[in-house]
Amino acid sequence: MASAAEELDAVVVGAGFAGLYMLHRLREKGLSVKVFEAGADIGGTWYWNRYPGARCDVESMDYSYSFDPELEQEWEWTEKYAGQPEILAYIRHVADRHDLRKDVVLRTKVTQASFDEDTSRWIVRTDQGHEVSAQYCVMATGCLSVPKFPEVPGLDRFSGPWYHTGLWPEGPVDFSGQRLGVIGTGSSGIQAIPHLAEQAGELTVFQRTPNFVLSAFNGPIDQERVADIKANYRQAREAARNSIFGIAVDMPTQSALEATEQERQAAYQKGWDRGHLNAIIQAYTDLIFNEESNETAAEFIRAQVRDKVDDPATAAKLEPRGYPFGTKRPCLDTGYYETYNLGHVHLVDLREEEILEITETGVRTTASEYEFDSLVIATGFDAMTGALLDIDITGKADQSLRQKWQDGPGTYLGLAVSGFPNLFTITGPGSPSVLSNMVLSIEQHVDWISDLIDHVAANGRSVVEAVDTAEKEWTDHVRAVGDMTLFPKADSYYIGANVPGKARVFMPYVGGVVGYRQKCDEVAGNGYEGFELH
Ligand code: N01
């Protein structure tokens, strides 16, 4: 069967930030590469998540490629936090600048990838009938790319239109004057709700868990800061690489409990005013380790909610409780809490009443029936493993990745899986991924994989595989580091809790991008220890 297939050096799955940069690096080596992308255009996350208000919550100057220093200087971001159209325009610009589109096949979903042990090649098949044979298969499928829907029945019965934030249509969507329901208050819901409220006649938000929402203080980008960063971009990138989350911030030196109440308030206020995702969590050394410390920051944020929301009963419902601050991903907003001061915006607390079903006319809960013209589904994603397991991947001895990861994903460095030679996962489970500045982590993975491919060729070999003991050791380490923190205390997508039946395992590596990078460099420096070449 392999003989009929188109022969390539590498197949890359996905044409977002990761897939496009991987293509660029592989092509630089003179390898033949094809990228398959399910979307009608490149962009990945930034193609699909085009809901009103979609925006990055890592600052524009950080959330960008570093591999092209001229591009870094030339590109001009307009806002502190870029919106989805601007980021998509940036990705398209990069693709055109490096002539990447010619090797991207759009509107094509990879359905199957199997390792042929006789030829040591991957046979990759798509829903459009492609069959290619490649030495390497790189999964650049994204951590948050398989939408998750509410578990309740009935969405197919709803007579009006409905939209998932992660599958938003390309054309304009008009909710003017409509009765609109929104399910979900994660980053996507929180960004969309103020914009949806501007259009809707009546907006009802169904909240299952209140989130910690920090103010973004977004606005036109500070040109002085831009000039300063552009004059020192190499140092700025280096500082980001040597940070915990891939975003340089001043490192704390003190426990929250060592500070006085007054000092803590001042530190949290300073973090709040910075309008930055990590500024509060990194105000003290122990906020992510110690519940008592964490509670001091959580209470500071709850006080902001009470301050912003006029109706005390609504504020009480919006105050985040029941899990430590930072253990579910906090959000950055523009006007989220204030939206609930508008007369036509209503909050339904799903801790008081449960959704039973979506009906032809709306949403039925244990307490009431709500009628809507349209619905917005902001219930997130089957994170980290969803897109990988969506593809039927089989490795050596016909073992499927679905079987192998039944009890949670095991990887070596989040990059490779034993039994699956020459397959790489960019920002895979077991790497900092969703707990980091994704573009920075993507570049690190792509560069590292690219160097490993050179190493294989330089040794006159054609196959590289993670050793199972190295994989087990790393996976145990990922879990152990996670267990040292408060993260496992929350029902988050980090731990698979948002998808019924998914193994409850902490998936991202929380040891920090700096330590993780050092580990990867050390592995490479020691002749790629933990990998076998054939
Ligand atoms: O998804 P989420 P998201 N009934 O999983 C609720 C990135 N992102 O799309 O918390 C009712 O965070 C669920 O409730 P609960 C970013 O990494 C980045 O908002 O599970 N409600 C939650 O409130 C982010 O973290 C940007 O109890 C249900 C919500 O739906 C990630 O994407 C912007 C439910 C889902 O929140 C995902 O964000 C946007 C049900 N059956 C997103 N099921 C940037 O700025 C789920 N929920 C870069």
Coordinates of C-alpha atoms and ligand atoms in Angstrom, one line a residue, residues 46 51 55-58 144 148-152 165 183-189 191 206 208-209 211 328-329 350 355 378-381 434 491 493 498, ligand 1:
W46 CA -6.7 32.1 15.3
Y51 CA -16.0 35.0 18.0
R55 CA -8.2 38.4 21.7
C56 CA -4.9 37.2 23.0
D57 CA -4.2 37.5 26.7
V58 CA -0.4 37.4 26.2
L144 CA -7.2 23.6 22.4
K148 CA -16.3 20.5 23.6
F149 CA -20.1 20.7 23.8
P150 CA -22.4 20.8 26.8
E151 CA -23.1 17.2 27.9
V152 CA -26.9 17.9 28.1
T165 CA -16.9 30.0 20.1
I183 CA -23.3 28.7 28.1
G184 CA -19.8 28.9 29.6
T185 CA -17.7 31.5 31.3
G186 CA -14.1 30.6 30.5
S187 CA -11.8 32.9 28.6
S188 CA -13.9 32.6 25.4
G189 CA -17.2 33.4 27.1
Q191 CA -14.2 37.8 26.1
F206 CA -25.3 30.3 32.2
R208 CA -21.2 26.8 36.1
T209 CA -18.0 27.9 37.7
N211 CA -13.8 32.5 37.0
K328 CA -8.2 27.0 36.5
R329 CA -6.9 29.4 33.9
L350 CA -25.7 26.6 37.5
I355 CA -29.3 22.5 32.8
A378 CA -18.5 28.7 25.0
T379 CA -17.9 25.4 26.7
G380 CA -14.3 25.0 25.7
F381 CA -12.2 22.2 24.4
V434 CA -1.1 25.7 27.9
D491 CA -11.7 20.6 38.1
Y493 CA -9.2 21.1 31.6
N498 CA -14.1 19.1 31.8
Ligands
N01_1 O1 -13.0 27.1 27.6 P1 -12.9 26.8 29.2 P2 -12.7 28.5 26.8 N1 -22.7 23.3 31.2 O2 -12.8 25.3 29.3 C1 -18.3 25.8 31.0 C2 -7.7 29.6 25.6 N2 -8.2 30.9 25.2 O3 -13.0 28.3 25.4 O4 -15.5 25.7 34.6 C3 -22.4 24.5 31.6 O5 -11.9 27.6 29.8 C4 -17.1 25.7 31.9 O6 -17.5 25.5 33.3 P3 -16.6 24.7 34.3 C5 -7.3 29.7 27.1 O7 -6.2 28.9 27.3 C6 -7.3 31.8 25.2 O8 -13.3 29.6 27.5 O9 -16.0 23.5 33.6 N3 -21.2 25.0 31.5 C7 -16.4 27.0 31.7 O10 -17.0 28.0 32.3 C8 -8.5 29.2 27.7 O11 -8.3 28.8 29.0 C9 -7.7 33.1 24.8 O12 -17.4 24.4 35.5 C10 -20.2 24.3 31.0 C11 -16.6 27.1 30.2 O13 -17.8 26.4 29.9 C12 -8.9 28.1 26.8 O14 -8.7 28.7 25.5 C13 -9.1 33.4 24.6 C14 -20.4 23.0 30.5 C15 -15.4 26.6 29.4 O15 -14.3 27.3 29.7 C16 -10.3 27.6 26.8 O16 -11.2 28.7 27.0 C17 -10.0 32.3 24.7 C18 -21.7 22.5 30.7 N4 -22.0 21.2 30.3 C19 -9.5 31.1 25.0 N5 -19.3 22.5 30.1 C20 -6.7 34.0 24.7 O17 -6.9 35.1 25.1 C21 -18.4 23.4 30.2 N6 -18.9 24.5 30.7 C22 -5.3 33.6 24.3

